[in-house]
mmCIF file of C-alpha atoms and ligand atoms in Angstrom:
data_model
loop_
_atom_site.group_PDB
_atom_site.id
_atom_site.type_symbol
_atom_site.label_atom_id
_atom_site.label_comp_id
_atom_site.label_asym_id
_atom_site.label_seq_id
_atom_site.Cartn_x
_atom_site.Cartn_y
_atom_site.Cartn_z
ATOM 1 C CA MET D 1 -0.249 0.362 0.546
ATOM 2 C CA ARG D 2 1.415 3.587 -1.074
ATOM 3 C CA SER D 3 1.531 5.919 1.715
ATOM 4 C CA PRO D 4 -0.705 9.525 0.907
ATOM 5 C CA PRO D 5 2.169 12.154 0.934
ATOM 6 C CA PRO D 6 2.457 14.221 3.697
ATOM 7 C CA ILE D 7 0.780 17.113 4.725
ATOM 8 C CA LEU D 8 3.565 19.266 6.735
ATOM 9 C CA PRO D 9 5.275 21.266 7.139
ATOM 10 C CA LEU D 10 2.498 23.465 8.702
ATOM 11 C CA GLU D 11 2.942 27.323 8.066
ATOM 12 C CA VAL D 12 2.019 29.706 10.088
ATOM 13 C CA SER D 13 2.884 33.375 9.198
ATOM 14 C CA ASP D 14 1.072 36.617 11.087
ATOM 15 C CA LEU D 15 -1.121 34.707 12.970
ATOM 16 C CA CYS D 16 -3.918 36.957 15.249
ATOM 17 C CA TYR D 17 -6.774 35.942 16.851
ATOM 18 C CA THR D 18 -9.887 37.901 18.220
ATOM 19 C CA ALA D 19 -12.706 37.438 20.484
ATOM 20 C CA GLY D 20 -14.535 39.315 23.394
ATOM 21 C CA GLY D 21 -12.424 42.286 21.258
ATOM 22 C CA GLU D 22 -8.880 41.691 23.047
ATOM 23 C CA ARG D 23 -6.888 40.608 20.893
ATOM 24 C CA LEU D 24 -5.780 36.913 22.500
ATOM 25 C CA LEU D 25 -2.565 35.821 20.197
ATOM 26 C CA ARG D 26 -0.870 38.504 17.845
ATOM 27 C CA ASP D 27 1.414 37.842 14.662
ATOM 28 C CA ILE D 28 1.855 34.600 15.624
ATOM 29 C CA SER D 29 5.305 32.532 12.776
ATOM 30 C CA PHE D 30 5.712 29.603 12.834
ATOM 31 C CA THR D 31 7.039 26.135 10.810
ATOM 32 C CA LEU D 32 5.723 22.724 12.125
ATOM 33 C CA GLU D 33 8.329 20.562 10.114
ATOM 34 C CA ALA D 34 7.497 16.968 10.440
ATOM 35 C CA GLY D 35 10.191 14.556 12.288
ATOM 36 C CA SER D 36 10.521 16.074 15.588
ATOM 37 C CA LEU D 37 8.004 16.565 19.072
ATOM 38 C CA THR D 38 6.945 19.618 18.883
ATOM 39 C CA ILE D 39 5.733 21.051 22.741
ATOM 40 C CA ILE D 40 3.866 23.773 23.416
ATOM 41 C CA LEU D 41 4.927 25.367 26.438
ATOM 42 C CA GLY D 42 3.850 28.171 28.664
ATOM 43 C CA PRO D 43 1.694 29.323 31.795
ATOM 44 C CA ASN D 44 -2.318 29.306 31.932
ATOM 45 C CA GLY D 45 -3.719 31.758 29.581
ATOM 46 C CA ALA D 46 -0.645 31.913 27.523
ATOM 47 C CA GLY D 47 -3.251 30.953 24.157
ATOM 48 C CA LYS D 48 -1.803 27.256 24.273
ATOM 49 C CA SER D 49 -5.409 26.188 23.348
ATOM 50 C CA LEU D 50 -5.580 28.249 21.019
ATOM 51 C CA ILE D 51 -3.105 27.775 18.666
ATOM 52 C CA LEU D 52 -3.382 24.580 18.887
ATOM 53 C CA ARG D 53 -6.995 24.147 17.464
ATOM 54 C CA LEU D 54 -6.139 27.530 14.962
ATOM 55 C CA CYS D 55 -3.536 24.931 13.642
ATOM 56 C CA HIS D 56 -6.585 21.710 13.497
ATOM 57 C CA GLY D 57 -8.497 23.402 11.796
ATOM 58 C CA LEU D 58 -11.267 23.969 14.810
ATOM 59 C CA LEU D 59 -11.188 27.758 14.453
ATOM 60 C CA LYS D 60 -10.662 30.300 11.972
ATOM 61 C CA PRO D 61 -8.126 32.632 12.403
ATOM 62 C CA THR D 62 -8.974 36.518 12.796
ATOM 63 C CA GLY D 63 -5.578 37.517 11.327
ATOM 64 C CA GLY D 64 -2.555 36.055 9.181
ATOM 65 C CA SER D 65 -3.104 31.505 8.296
ATOM 66 C CA VAL D 66 -2.731 28.198 9.023
ATOM 67 C CA GLN D 67 -1.136 26.120 5.523
ATOM 68 C CA TRP D 68 -0.491 23.139 5.040
ATOM 69 C CA ARG D 69 2.279 23.090 2.800
ATOM 70 C CA GLY D 70 3.666 19.659 1.413
ATOM 71 C CA GLY D 71 1.367 18.062 -1.592
ATOM 72 C CA GLY D 72 -1.186 15.760 0.392
ATOM 73 C CA ASN D 73 -4.694 16.858 1.617
ATOM 74 C CA PRO D 74 -4.007 17.623 4.893
ATOM 75 C CA ALA D 75 -8.801 15.702 5.228
ATOM 76 C CA ARG D 76 -8.186 13.941 7.478
ATOM 77 C CA ARG D 77 -4.479 13.203 7.751
ATOM 78 C CA HIS D 78 -4.515 15.604 11.133
ATOM 79 C CA ALA D 79 -5.563 14.563 14.543
ATOM 80 C CA MET D 80 -6.738 15.853 18.318
ATOM 81 C CA VAL D 81 -6.727 14.725 21.804
ATOM 82 C CA PHE D 82 -7.893 17.145 24.699
ATOM 83 C CA GLN D 83 -7.353 17.883 28.187
ATOM 84 C CA ARG D 84 -11.321 15.860 28.917
ATOM 85 C CA PRO D 85 -11.666 13.140 25.891
ATOM 86 C CA VAL D 86 -15.157 13.688 23.741
ATOM 87 C CA LEU D 87 -16.359 9.765 23.188
ATOM 88 C CA LEU D 88 -19.100 9.363 22.252
ATOM 89 C CA ARG D 89 -22.395 7.516 24.533
ATOM 90 C CA ARG D 90 -20.977 3.644 22.452
ATOM 91 C CA THR D 91 -18.298 0.664 23.940
ATOM 92 C CA ALA D 92 -14.848 1.544 23.066
ATOM 93 C CA ALA D 93 -14.493 -0.446 21.212
ATOM 94 C CA ALA D 94 -17.752 0.869 18.619
ATOM 95 C CA ASN D 95 -15.757 4.881 19.348
ATOM 96 C CA ILE D 96 -12.940 4.092 17.446
ATOM 97 C CA SER D 97 -14.892 1.448 14.535
ATOM 98 C CA HIS D 98 -16.850 4.756 14.368
ATOM 99 C CA ALA D 99 -14.343 7.172 13.917
ATOM 100 C CA LEU D 100 -12.747 3.975 10.971
ATOM 101 C CA LYS D 101 -15.911 4.724 9.166
ATOM 102 C CA LEU D 102 -16.428 8.252 9.120
ATOM 103 C CA HIS D 103 -12.426 7.648 7.119
ATOM 104 C CA GLY D 104 -14.164 5.412 5.011
ATOM 105 C CA LEU D 105 -12.687 2.120 6.071
ATOM 106 C CA ASP D 106 -14.889 -1.010 5.062
ATOM 107 C CA ARG D 107 -15.616 -3.445 7.062
ATOM 108 C CA HIS D 108 -13.111 -5.946 7.461
ATOM 109 C CA ALA D 109 -9.875 -3.260 7.918
ATOM 110 C CA ARG D 110 -11.808 -1.213 11.029
ATOM 111 C CA ALA D 111 -12.303 -4.924 13.210
ATOM 112 C CA GLN D 112 -8.240 -6.277 12.931
ATOM 113 C CA ARG D 113 -7.252 -1.854 12.846
ATOM 114 C CA THR D 114 -10.065 -1.757 16.220
ATOM 115 C CA LEU D 115 -8.459 -5.154 18.111
ATOM 116 C CA ALA D 116 -4.630 -3.474 17.051
ATOM 117 C CA ALA D 117 -5.427 0.060 18.211
ATOM 118 C CA LEU D 118 -7.492 -1.372 21.959
ATOM 119 C CA ALA D 119 -4.790 -3.461 22.496
ATOM 120 C CA GLN D 120 -1.901 -1.449 21.560
ATOM 121 C CA ALA D 121 -2.744 0.738 24.098
ATOM 122 C CA GLY D 122 -3.956 -2.451 26.839
ATOM 123 C CA LEU D 123 -7.941 -1.759 26.112
ATOM 124 C CA SER D 124 -8.590 -5.305 25.008
ATOM 125 C CA ASP D 125 -9.571 -6.377 27.658
ATOM 126 C CA LEU D 126 -12.098 -3.348 27.879
ATOM 127 C CA ALA D 127 -13.625 -3.720 24.020
ATOM 128 C CA ARG D 128 -17.684 -4.204 25.072
ATOM 129 C CA ARG D 129 -17.505 -1.861 28.129
ATOM 130 C CA GLN D 130 -19.227 2.017 27.700
ATOM 131 C CA ALA D 131 -16.991 3.942 26.698
ATOM 132 C CA ARG D 132 -18.269 6.825 29.237
ATOM 133 C CA LEU D 133 -18.156 4.604 31.982
ATOM 134 C CA LEU D 134 -14.615 3.706 31.793
ATOM 135 C CA SER D 135 -11.916 5.652 34.885
ATOM 136 C CA GLY D 136 -11.005 9.053 33.256
ATOM 137 C CA GLY D 137 -7.920 7.407 32.554
ATOM 138 C CA GLU D 138 -9.355 4.757 30.794
ATOM 139 C CA GLN D 139 -11.172 7.083 28.862
ATOM 140 C CA GLN D 140 -7.458 8.891 27.916
ATOM 141 C CA ARG D 141 -5.933 6.148 26.544
ATOM 142 C CA LEU D 142 -9.132 5.487 24.796
ATOM 143 C CA ALA D 143 -9.594 8.572 23.219
ATOM 144 C CA PHE D 144 -5.475 7.929 22.140
ATOM 145 C CA ALA D 145 -6.366 4.358 20.704
ATOM 146 C CA ARG D 146 -9.267 6.036 18.420
ATOM 147 C CA ALA D 147 -6.262 8.275 16.827
ATOM 148 C CA TRP D 148 -3.180 5.221 16.977
ATOM 149 C CA ALA D 149 -6.194 3.394 14.553
ATOM 150 C CA LEU D 150 -6.161 6.912 12.371
ATOM 151 C CA SER D 151 -2.263 5.761 12.119
ATOM 152 C CA PRO D 152 -2.615 10.379 11.599
ATOM 153 C CA GLN D 153 0.660 12.005 9.945
ATOM 154 C CA VAL D 154 -0.280 14.668 12.938
ATOM 155 C CA LEU D 155 -1.518 14.342 16.099
ATOM 156 C CA PHE D 156 -2.225 17.512 17.802
ATOM 157 C CA LEU D 157 -2.499 17.176 22.378
ATOM 158 C CA ASP D 158 -3.294 19.032 24.188
ATOM 159 C CA GLU D 159 -2.911 19.621 27.672
ATOM 160 C CA PRO D 160 -3.605 15.243 27.385
ATOM 161 C CA THR D 161 -2.583 14.530 31.336
ATOM 162 C CA ALA D 162 -3.664 17.062 33.180
ATOM 163 C CA ASN D 163 -5.879 14.665 34.871
ATOM 164 C CA LEU D 164 -4.071 12.047 35.223
ATOM 165 C CA ASP D 165 -2.299 9.849 37.979
ATOM 166 C CA PRO D 166 1.243 8.867 37.371
ATOM 167 C CA ALA D 167 0.781 5.729 36.671
ATOM 168 C CA ALA D 168 -1.763 7.228 33.431
ATOM 169 C CA THR D 169 0.403 9.395 32.760
ATOM 170 C CA ARG D 170 3.700 7.387 32.200
ATOM 171 C CA ALA D 171 1.030 4.864 29.669
ATOM 172 C CA ILE D 172 0.306 7.451 28.344
ATOM 173 C CA GLU D 173 4.142 9.675 27.186
ATOM 174 C CA THR D 174 4.358 5.569 26.401
ATOM 175 C CA THR D 175 2.100 6.126 23.954
ATOM 176 C CA ILE D 176 3.510 9.994 22.613
ATOM 177 C CA HIS D 177 6.927 7.557 22.295
ATOM 178 C CA GLY D 178 4.830 5.018 20.257
ATOM 179 C CA PHE D 179 3.271 7.818 17.573
ATOM 180 C CA ARG D 180 6.205 9.096 17.694
ATOM 181 C CA ALA D 181 8.152 6.399 16.354
ATOM 182 C CA MET D 182 5.584 5.553 13.958
ATOM 183 C CA GLY D 183 6.331 8.731 12.151
ATOM 184 C CA THR D 184 3.932 10.587 12.966
ATOM 185 C CA LYS D 185 4.327 14.456 14.168
ATOM 186 C CA VAL D 186 3.434 14.641 17.610
ATOM 187 C CA VAL D 187 2.513 18.567 18.582
ATOM 188 C CA MET D 188 1.481 18.797 22.434
ATOM 189 C CA THR D 189 0.501 21.729 24.984
ATOM 190 C CA THR D 190 1.513 21.591 28.352
ATOM 191 C CA HIS D 191 2.343 23.576 31.411
ATOM 192 C CA ASP D 192 4.349 21.301 33.407
ATOM 193 C CA LEU D 193 8.196 21.519 33.033
ATOM 194 C CA ALA D 194 8.633 18.283 34.021
ATOM 195 C CA GLN D 195 6.951 16.328 31.054
ATOM 196 C CA ALA D 196 8.000 19.277 29.093
ATOM 197 C CA ARG D 197 11.807 18.123 29.809
ATOM 198 C CA ARG D 198 10.424 14.586 29.105
ATOM 199 C CA LEU D 199 9.367 14.643 26.223
ATOM 200 C CA ALA D 200 10.875 17.938 23.906
ATOM 201 C CA ASP D 201 13.351 18.149 20.511
ATOM 202 C CA ASP D 202 11.269 20.900 19.579
ATOM 203 C CA ILE D 203 9.929 24.153 22.543
ATOM 204 C CA LEU D 204 6.928 26.750 20.940
ATOM 205 C CA PHE D 205 7.060 28.618 23.742
ATOM 206 C CA PHE D 206 4.615 31.108 24.632
ATOM 207 C CA ASN D 207 3.521 33.682 27.190
ATOM 208 C CA ARG D 208 0.174 36.029 26.324
ATOM 209 C CA GLY D 209 -0.760 35.307 23.849
ATOM 210 C CA ARG D 210 2.646 36.466 21.857
ATOM 211 C CA LEU D 211 5.445 33.250 20.673
ATOM 212 C CA VAL D 212 8.714 34.787 23.078
ATOM 213 C CA GLU D 213 10.583 31.908 22.285
ATOM 214 C CA ASN D 214 11.242 28.593 19.358
ATOM 215 C CA GLY D 215 13.995 26.124 18.950
ATOM 216 C CA PRO D 216 15.534 22.555 19.968
ATOM 217 C CA ALA D 217 14.332 21.966 23.416
ATOM 218 C CA LYS D 218 18.015 20.928 25.029
ATOM 219 C CA PRO D 219 19.006 24.889 25.058
ATOM 220 C CA PHE D 220 16.199 26.781 25.836
ATOM 221 C CA PHE D 221 15.995 24.726 28.623
ATOM 222 C CA ALA D 222 19.700 24.940 30.281
ATOM 223 C CA ALA D 223 18.825 28.788 28.807
ATOM 224 C CA PRO D 224 16.122 30.768 27.446
ATOM 225 C CA ARG D 225 16.861 33.535 25.848
ATOM 226 C CA SER D 226 13.710 35.775 27.333
ATOM 227 C CA LYS D 227 13.497 37.138 30.161
ATOM 228 C CA GLU D 228 9.939 35.175 30.649
ATOM 229 C CA GLY D 229 11.464 31.687 29.114
ATOM 230 C CA GLN D 230 13.968 32.362 33.029
ATOM 231 C CA ALA D 231 10.741 33.461 35.134
ATOM 232 C CA PHE D 232 8.625 30.334 33.751
ATOM 233 C CA ILE D 233 12.222 27.914 34.458
ATOM 234 C CA ALA D 234 12.155 29.123 38.270
ATOM 235 C CA GLY D 235 8.742 28.448 38.438
ATOM 236 C CA GLU D 236 7.735 31.796 38.751
ATOM 237 C CA ILE D 237 4.628 32.456 37.773
ATOM 238 C CA LEU D 238 4.208 34.700 35.140
ATOM 239 C CA TRP D 239 0.663 36.903 35.093
HETATM 240 N N1 ATP K 301 -13.408 32.435 23.075
HETATM 241 C C1 ATP K 301 -12.539 33.198 23.837
HETATM 242 N N2 ATP K 301 -13.708 34.766 24.647
HETATM 243 C C2 ATP K 301 -12.066 35.029 24.513
HETATM 244 N N3 ATP K 301 -11.749 34.294 25.943
HETATM 245 C C3 ATP K 301 -11.168 33.301 24.737
HETATM 246 C C4 ATP K 301 -11.411 31.941 24.589
HETATM 247 N N4 ATP K 301 -11.321 31.813 24.013
HETATM 248 C C5 ATP K 301 -9.674 31.544 25.258
HETATM 249 N N5 ATP K 301 -10.045 32.806 25.522
HETATM 250 C C6 ATP K 301 -8.891 33.559 26.468
HETATM 251 O O1 ATP K 301 -7.572 33.628 26.328
HETATM 252 C C7 ATP K 301 -6.874 33.143 26.615
HETATM 253 C C8 ATP K 301 -5.742 32.025 25.918
HETATM 254 O O2 ATP K 301 -7.047 30.836 26.648
HETATM 255 P P1 ATP K 301 -5.927 30.043 26.016
HETATM 256 O O3 ATP K 301 -7.043 28.242 26.071
HETATM 257 O O4 ATP K 301 -5.383 29.668 24.900
HETATM 258 O O5 ATP K 301 -4.932 29.253 27.846
HETATM 259 P P2 ATP K 301 -3.453 27.938 27.552
HETATM 260 O O6 ATP K 301 -2.369 28.540 27.215
HETATM 261 O O7 ATP K 301 -3.831 26.812 26.560
HETATM 262 O O8 ATP K 301 -4.049 28.123 29.245
HETATM 263 P P3 ATP K 301 -4.069 26.991 30.756
HETATM 264 O O9 ATP K 301 -2.782 26.119 29.950
HETATM 265 O O10 ATP K 301 -4.864 27.522 31.324
HETATM 266 O O11 ATP K 301 -4.843 25.395 29.276
HETATM 267 C C9 ATP K 301 -7.090 32.943 27.824
HETATM 268 O O12 ATP K 301 -7.315 34.329 28.819
HETATM 269 C C10 ATP K 301 -9.132 32.767 27.784
HETATM 270 O O13 ATP K 301 -9.862 33.334 28.975
HETATM 271 MG MG1 MG K 302 -5.342 25.014 26.895
#
């Protein structure tokens, strides 16, 4: 089977987002390339979730642009997992197989991929349970299994472990490494510095609706260039 052409890079140019009379994001420009794991880092209210939703196409910029520059058709080649998983009132297995149906897979392929995705997430035993009755950690693993089944080229994650205990967080981080190993570009928001240090290849550091720093993770954590970055690394809250 031929793999589809790459949709990356994703180019964000002079992006602004205004709502309720307030400029929530201003003059944001960056390019997301394949390969690395990018963490969008910043304090509460910095604009991390907004930028992710704009990249995924859930919101439209009020200024500037978000453009997929690769050769392929981006529709359905990028997926997103939210802080609180959005699951259908169906079994765990049916949640995955429904998503695959929307992507046009036939019944046989859906059944196979659903089983594989559940197994990969360690959820085989819960396949027939109602998704919305699963625990928070199980629901989040199911949301990841559903994304996994779709083999996206780009996966946007908005604080996917914010509500989880340390063991569930570790399980999700292992899955995130799995996506990376599979060649999926992961773009993830967090305000958790320790998690960013564990996962990031690249950092986009936001503060108050602006992109303050953009570059490889190691030098950012060793010596942030900006005053805001230094304060954030030092654990001083920025408001
Ligand atoms: N539709 C909207 N109308 C007005 N203000 C909004 C809207 N959406 C978001 N905001 C505001 O924009 C700012 C950025 O929000 P965003 O959710 O992107 O922050 P965040 O960096 O994800 O924060 P957190 O770490 O708390 O998740 C916040 O001050 C928020 O209150
Ligand atoms: Mg957020």
